[in-house]
PDB file of C-alpha atoms in Angstrom:
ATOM      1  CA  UNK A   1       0.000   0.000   0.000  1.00 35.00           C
ATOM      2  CA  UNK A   2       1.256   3.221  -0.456  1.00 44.00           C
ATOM      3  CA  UNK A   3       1.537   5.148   2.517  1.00 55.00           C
ATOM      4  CA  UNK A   4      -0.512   7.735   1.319  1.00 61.00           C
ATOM      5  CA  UNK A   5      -3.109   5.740   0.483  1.00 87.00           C
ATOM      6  CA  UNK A   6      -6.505   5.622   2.060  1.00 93.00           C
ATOM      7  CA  UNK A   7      -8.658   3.227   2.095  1.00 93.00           C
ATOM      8  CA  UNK A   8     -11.522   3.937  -0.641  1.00 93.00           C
ATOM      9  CA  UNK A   9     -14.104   4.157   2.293  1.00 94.00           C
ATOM     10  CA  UNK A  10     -12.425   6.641   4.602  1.00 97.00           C
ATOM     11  CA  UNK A  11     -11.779  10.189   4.258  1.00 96.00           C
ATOM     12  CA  UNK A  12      -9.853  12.960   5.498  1.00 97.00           C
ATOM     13  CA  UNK A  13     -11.338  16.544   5.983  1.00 97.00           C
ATOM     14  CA  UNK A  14     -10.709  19.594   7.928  1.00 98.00           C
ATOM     15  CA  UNK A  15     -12.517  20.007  11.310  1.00 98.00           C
ATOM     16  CA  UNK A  16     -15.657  21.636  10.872  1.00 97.00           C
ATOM     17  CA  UNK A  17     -18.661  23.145  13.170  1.00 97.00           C
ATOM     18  CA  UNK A  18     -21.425  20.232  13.661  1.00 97.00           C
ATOM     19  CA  UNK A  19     -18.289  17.379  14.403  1.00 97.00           C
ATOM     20  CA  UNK A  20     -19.063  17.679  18.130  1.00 97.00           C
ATOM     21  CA  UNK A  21     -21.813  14.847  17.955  1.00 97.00           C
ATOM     22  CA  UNK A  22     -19.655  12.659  16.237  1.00 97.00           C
ATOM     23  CA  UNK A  23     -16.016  13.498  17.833  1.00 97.00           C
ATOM     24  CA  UNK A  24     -17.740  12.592  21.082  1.00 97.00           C
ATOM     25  CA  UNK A  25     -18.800   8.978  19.872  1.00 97.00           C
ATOM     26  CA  UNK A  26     -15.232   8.219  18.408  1.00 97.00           C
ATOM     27  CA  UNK A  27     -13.424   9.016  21.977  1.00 96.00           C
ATOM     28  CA  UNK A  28     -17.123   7.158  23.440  1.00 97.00           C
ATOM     29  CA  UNK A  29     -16.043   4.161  21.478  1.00 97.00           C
ATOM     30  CA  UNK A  30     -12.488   4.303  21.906  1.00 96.00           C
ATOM     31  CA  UNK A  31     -11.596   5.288  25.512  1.00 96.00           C
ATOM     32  CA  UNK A  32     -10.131   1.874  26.636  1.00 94.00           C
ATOM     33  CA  UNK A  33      -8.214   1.599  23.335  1.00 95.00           C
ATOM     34  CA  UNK A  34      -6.705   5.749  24.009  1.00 94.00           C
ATOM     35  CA  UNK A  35      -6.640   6.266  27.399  1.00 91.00           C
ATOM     36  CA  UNK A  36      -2.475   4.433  27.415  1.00 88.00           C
ATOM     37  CA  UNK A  37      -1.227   7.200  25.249  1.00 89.00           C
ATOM     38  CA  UNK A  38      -3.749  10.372  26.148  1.00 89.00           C
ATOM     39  CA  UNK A  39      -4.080  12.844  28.938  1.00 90.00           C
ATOM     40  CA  UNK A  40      -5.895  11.755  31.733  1.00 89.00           C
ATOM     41  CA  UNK A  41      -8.935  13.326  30.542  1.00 92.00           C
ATOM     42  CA  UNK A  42     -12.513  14.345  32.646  1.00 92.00           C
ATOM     43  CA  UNK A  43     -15.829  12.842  32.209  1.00 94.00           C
ATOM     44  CA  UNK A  44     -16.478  15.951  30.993  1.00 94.00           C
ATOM     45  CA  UNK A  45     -14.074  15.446  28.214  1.00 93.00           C
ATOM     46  CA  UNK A  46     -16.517  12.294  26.847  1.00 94.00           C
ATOM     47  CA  UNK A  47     -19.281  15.044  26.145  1.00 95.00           C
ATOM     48  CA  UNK A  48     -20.986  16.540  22.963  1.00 96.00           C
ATOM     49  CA  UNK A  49     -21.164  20.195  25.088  1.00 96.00           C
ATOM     50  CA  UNK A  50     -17.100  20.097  25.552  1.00 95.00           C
ATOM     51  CA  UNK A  51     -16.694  19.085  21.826  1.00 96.00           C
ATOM     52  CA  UNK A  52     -18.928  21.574  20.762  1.00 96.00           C
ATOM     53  CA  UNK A  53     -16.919  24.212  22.553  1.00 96.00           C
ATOM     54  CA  UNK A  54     -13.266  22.441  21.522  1.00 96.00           C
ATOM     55  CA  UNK A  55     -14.375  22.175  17.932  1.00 97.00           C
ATOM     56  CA  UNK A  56     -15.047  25.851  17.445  1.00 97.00           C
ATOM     57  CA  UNK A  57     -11.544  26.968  19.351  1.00 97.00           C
ATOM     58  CA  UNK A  58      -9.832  24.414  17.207  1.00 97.00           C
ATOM     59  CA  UNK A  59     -11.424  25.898  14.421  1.00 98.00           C
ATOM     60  CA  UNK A  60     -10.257  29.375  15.563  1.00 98.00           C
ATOM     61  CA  UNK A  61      -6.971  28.593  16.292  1.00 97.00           C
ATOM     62  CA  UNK A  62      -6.948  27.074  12.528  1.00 97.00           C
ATOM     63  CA  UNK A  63      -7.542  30.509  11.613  1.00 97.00           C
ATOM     64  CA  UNK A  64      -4.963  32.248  13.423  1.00 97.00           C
ATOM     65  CA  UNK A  65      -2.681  29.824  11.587  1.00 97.00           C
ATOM     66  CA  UNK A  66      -1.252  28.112  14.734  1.00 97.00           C
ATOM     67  CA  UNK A  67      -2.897  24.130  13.870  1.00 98.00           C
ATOM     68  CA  UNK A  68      -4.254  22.342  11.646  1.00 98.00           C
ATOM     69  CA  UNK A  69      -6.838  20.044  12.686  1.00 98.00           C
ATOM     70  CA  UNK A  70      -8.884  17.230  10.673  1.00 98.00           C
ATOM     71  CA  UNK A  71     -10.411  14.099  10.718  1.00 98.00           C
ATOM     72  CA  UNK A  72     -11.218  10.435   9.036  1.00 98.00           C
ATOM     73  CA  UNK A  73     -14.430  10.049   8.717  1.00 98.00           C
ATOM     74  CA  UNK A  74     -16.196   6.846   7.207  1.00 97.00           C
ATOM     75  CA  UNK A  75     -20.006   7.660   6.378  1.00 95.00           C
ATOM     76  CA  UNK A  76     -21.190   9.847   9.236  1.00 94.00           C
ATOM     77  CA  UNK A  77     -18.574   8.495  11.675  1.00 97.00           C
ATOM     78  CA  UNK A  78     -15.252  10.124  12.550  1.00 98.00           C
ATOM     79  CA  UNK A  79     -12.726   6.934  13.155  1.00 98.00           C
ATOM     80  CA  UNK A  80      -9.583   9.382  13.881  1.00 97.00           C
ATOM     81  CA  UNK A  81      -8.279  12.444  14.138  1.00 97.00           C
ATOM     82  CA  UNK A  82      -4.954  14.423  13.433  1.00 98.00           C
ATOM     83  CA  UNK A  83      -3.431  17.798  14.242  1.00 98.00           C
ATOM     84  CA  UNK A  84      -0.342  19.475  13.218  1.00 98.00           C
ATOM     85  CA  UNK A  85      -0.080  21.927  16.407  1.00 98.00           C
ATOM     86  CA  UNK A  86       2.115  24.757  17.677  1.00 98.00           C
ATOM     87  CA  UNK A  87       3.004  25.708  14.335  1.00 98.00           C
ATOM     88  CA  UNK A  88       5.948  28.258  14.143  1.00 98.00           C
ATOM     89  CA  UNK A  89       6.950  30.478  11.818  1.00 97.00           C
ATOM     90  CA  UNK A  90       9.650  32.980  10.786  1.00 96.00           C
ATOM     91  CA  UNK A  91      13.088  30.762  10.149  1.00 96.00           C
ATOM     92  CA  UNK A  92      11.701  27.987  12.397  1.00 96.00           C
ATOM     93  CA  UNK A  93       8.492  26.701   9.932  1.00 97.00           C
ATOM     94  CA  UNK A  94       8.212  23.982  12.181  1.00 98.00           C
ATOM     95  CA  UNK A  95       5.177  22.080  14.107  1.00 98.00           C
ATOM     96  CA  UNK A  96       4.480  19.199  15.832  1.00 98.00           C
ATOM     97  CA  UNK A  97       2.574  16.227  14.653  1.00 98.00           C
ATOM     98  CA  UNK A  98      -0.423  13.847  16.629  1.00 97.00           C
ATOM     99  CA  UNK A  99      -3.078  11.629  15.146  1.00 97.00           C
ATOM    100  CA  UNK A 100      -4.739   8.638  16.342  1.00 97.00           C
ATOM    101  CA  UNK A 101      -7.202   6.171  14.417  1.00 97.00           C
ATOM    102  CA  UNK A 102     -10.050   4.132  15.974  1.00 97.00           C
ATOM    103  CA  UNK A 103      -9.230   1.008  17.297  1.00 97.00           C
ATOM    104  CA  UNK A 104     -11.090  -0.860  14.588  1.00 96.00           C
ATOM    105  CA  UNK A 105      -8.792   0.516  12.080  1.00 96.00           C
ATOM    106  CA  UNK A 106      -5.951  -0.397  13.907  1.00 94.00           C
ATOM    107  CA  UNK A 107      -2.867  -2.507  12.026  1.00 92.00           C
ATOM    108  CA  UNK A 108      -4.265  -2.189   8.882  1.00 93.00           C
ATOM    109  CA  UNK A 109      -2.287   0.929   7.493  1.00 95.00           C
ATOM    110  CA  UNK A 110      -4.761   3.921   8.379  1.00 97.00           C
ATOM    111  CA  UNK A 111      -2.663   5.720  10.514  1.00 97.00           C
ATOM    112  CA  UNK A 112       0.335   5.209   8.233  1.00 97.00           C
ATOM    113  CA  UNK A 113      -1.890   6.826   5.300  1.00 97.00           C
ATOM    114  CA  UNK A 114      -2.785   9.453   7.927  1.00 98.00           C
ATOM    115  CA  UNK A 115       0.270  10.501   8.577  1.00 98.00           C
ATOM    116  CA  UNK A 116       1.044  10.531   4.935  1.00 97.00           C
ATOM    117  CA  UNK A 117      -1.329  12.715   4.583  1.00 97.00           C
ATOM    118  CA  UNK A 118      -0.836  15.240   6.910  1.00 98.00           C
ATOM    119  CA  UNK A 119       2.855  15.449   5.943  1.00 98.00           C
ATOM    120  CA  UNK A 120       1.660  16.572   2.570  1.00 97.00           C
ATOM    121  CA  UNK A 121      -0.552  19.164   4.048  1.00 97.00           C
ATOM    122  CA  UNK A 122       2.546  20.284   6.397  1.00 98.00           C
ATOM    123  CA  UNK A 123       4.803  20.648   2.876  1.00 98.00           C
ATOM    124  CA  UNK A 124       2.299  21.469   0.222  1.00 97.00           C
ATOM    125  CA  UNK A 125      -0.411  23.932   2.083  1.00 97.00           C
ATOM    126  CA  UNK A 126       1.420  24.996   5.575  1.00 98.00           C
ATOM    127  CA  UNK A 127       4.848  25.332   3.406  1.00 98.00           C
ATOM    128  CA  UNK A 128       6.441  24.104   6.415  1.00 98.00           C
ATOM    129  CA  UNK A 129      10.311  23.382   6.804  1.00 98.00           C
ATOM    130  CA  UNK A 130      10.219  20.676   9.301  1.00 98.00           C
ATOM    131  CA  UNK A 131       7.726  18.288  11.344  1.00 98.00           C
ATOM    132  CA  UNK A 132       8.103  16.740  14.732  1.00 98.00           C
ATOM    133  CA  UNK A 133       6.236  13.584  16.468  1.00 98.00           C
ATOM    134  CA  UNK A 134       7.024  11.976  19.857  1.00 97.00           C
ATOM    135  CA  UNK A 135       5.657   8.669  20.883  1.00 96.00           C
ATOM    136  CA  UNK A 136       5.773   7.078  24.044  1.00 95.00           C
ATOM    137  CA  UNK A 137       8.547   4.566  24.582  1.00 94.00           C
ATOM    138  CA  UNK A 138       6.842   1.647  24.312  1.00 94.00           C
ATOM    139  CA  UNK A 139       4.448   2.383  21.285  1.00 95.00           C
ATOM    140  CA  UNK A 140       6.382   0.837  18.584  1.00 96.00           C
ATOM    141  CA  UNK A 141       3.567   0.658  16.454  1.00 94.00           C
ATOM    142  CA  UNK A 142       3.278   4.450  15.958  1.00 96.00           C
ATOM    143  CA  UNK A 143       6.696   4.810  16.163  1.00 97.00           C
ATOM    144  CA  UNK A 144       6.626   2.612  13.187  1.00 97.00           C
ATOM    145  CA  UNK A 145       3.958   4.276  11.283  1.00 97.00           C
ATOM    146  CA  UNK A 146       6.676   7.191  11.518  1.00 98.00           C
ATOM    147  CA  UNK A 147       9.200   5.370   9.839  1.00 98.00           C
ATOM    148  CA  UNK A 148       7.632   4.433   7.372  1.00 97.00           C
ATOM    149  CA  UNK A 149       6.117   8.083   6.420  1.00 97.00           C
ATOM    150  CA  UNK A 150      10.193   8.985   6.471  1.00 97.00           C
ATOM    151  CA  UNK A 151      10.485  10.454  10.161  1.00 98.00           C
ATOM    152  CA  UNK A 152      14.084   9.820  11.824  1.00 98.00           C
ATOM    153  CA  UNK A 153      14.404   9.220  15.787  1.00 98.00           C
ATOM    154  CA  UNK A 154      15.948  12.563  16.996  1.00 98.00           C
ATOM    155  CA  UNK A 155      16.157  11.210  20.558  1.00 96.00           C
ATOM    156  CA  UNK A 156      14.532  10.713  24.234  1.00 97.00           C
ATOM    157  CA  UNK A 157      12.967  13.450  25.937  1.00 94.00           C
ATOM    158  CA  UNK A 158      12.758  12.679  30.019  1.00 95.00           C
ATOM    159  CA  UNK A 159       9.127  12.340  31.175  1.00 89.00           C
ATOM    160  CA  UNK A 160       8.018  14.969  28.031  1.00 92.00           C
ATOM    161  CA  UNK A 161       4.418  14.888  28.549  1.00 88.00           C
ATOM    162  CA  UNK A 162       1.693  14.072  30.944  1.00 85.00           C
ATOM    163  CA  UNK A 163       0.249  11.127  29.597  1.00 88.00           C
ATOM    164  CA  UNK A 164      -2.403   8.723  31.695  1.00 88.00           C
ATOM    165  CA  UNK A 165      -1.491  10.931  34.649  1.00 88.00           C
ATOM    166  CA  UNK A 166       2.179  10.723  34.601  1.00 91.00           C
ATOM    167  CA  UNK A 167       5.228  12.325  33.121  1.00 94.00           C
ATOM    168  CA  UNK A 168       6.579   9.875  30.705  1.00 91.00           C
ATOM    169  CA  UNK A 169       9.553   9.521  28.868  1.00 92.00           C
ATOM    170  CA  UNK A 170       8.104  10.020  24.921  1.00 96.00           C
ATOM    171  CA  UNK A 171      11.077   8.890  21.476  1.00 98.00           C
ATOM    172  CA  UNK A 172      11.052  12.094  19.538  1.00 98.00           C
ATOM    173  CA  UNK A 173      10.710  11.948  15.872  1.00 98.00           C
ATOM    174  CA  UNK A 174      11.191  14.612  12.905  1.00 98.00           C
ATOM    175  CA  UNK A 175      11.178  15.144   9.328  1.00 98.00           C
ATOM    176  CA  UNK A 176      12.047  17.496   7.386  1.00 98.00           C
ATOM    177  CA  UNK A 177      10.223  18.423   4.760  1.00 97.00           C
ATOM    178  CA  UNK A 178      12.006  20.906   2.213  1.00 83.00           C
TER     179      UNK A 178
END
């Protein structure tokens, strides 16, 4: 498969008012399978009214040119989600990269194609210079969707983020894109 390659039944699309119902099934239906590599996150968090509120701040931050947020949808269902985030520019035209897919798409070269995908948006519509990713130690599987979408380990950052309520050490990833 080429890793740019979607599967003829699931699309990507930017993040748009009226996702809320259907961003808060996806993390609904996959808590158990994101809750080892997320932010502890609220019951609050599992809600259509925070979505509806996080959608439209995503959407404005979209605007203001500091992330670019989408999502797979298949049919009326979103089954994953991406961002490239803190987006700098001046002679930096760097950002970082995160994604996820839904569990049932999981080992079957979605996120791969994801990530594919949102490295061509980084180079082709955000002109961007360079794009970073950090995965927890222990998930080789995204660390191998990286890989193979041409990211090179840069190194190990000491308990980087706060992930399932504790600092953890994440393997940090880039590409550059020019």
């Amino acid at each position: 498969m080429d890793p740019r390659a979607l599967p003829a039944d699931i699309s990507l699309r930017d993040l748009r008012e009226g996702d809320e119902v259907a961003l808060a099934a996806a993390y609904v239906r996959n808590r158990a399978h994101l809750e080892p590599w997320d932010p502890a996150r609220s019951e609050d968090f599992y809600t259509v009214a925070l979505h509806h509120t996080d959608v439209r701040r995503q959407i404005a931050t979209r605007e203001a040119g500091s992330t670019y947020p989408v999502v797979l949808t298949r049919g009326d269902e979103i089954v994953g989600r991406s961002a490239i985030t803190g987006i700098a520019r001046g002679v930096f035209q760097s950002a970082s990269l995160g994604y996820w897919v839904d569990e049932r798409l999981t080992g079957r070269g979605v996120a791969t194609a994801l990530v594919g995908e949102m490295v061509a948006i980084a180079r082709d519509t955000l002109s961007l210079h360079r794009l970073e990713a950090g995965t927890l130690l222990h998930n080789v599987a995204s660390q191998r969707v990286l890989e193979r979408n041409g990211f090179e380990r840069i190194g190990v950052a000491k308990r980087y983020l706060l992930i399932a309520g504790e600092w953890q050490d994440h393997v940090l990833f880039q590409r550059i894109l020019g």
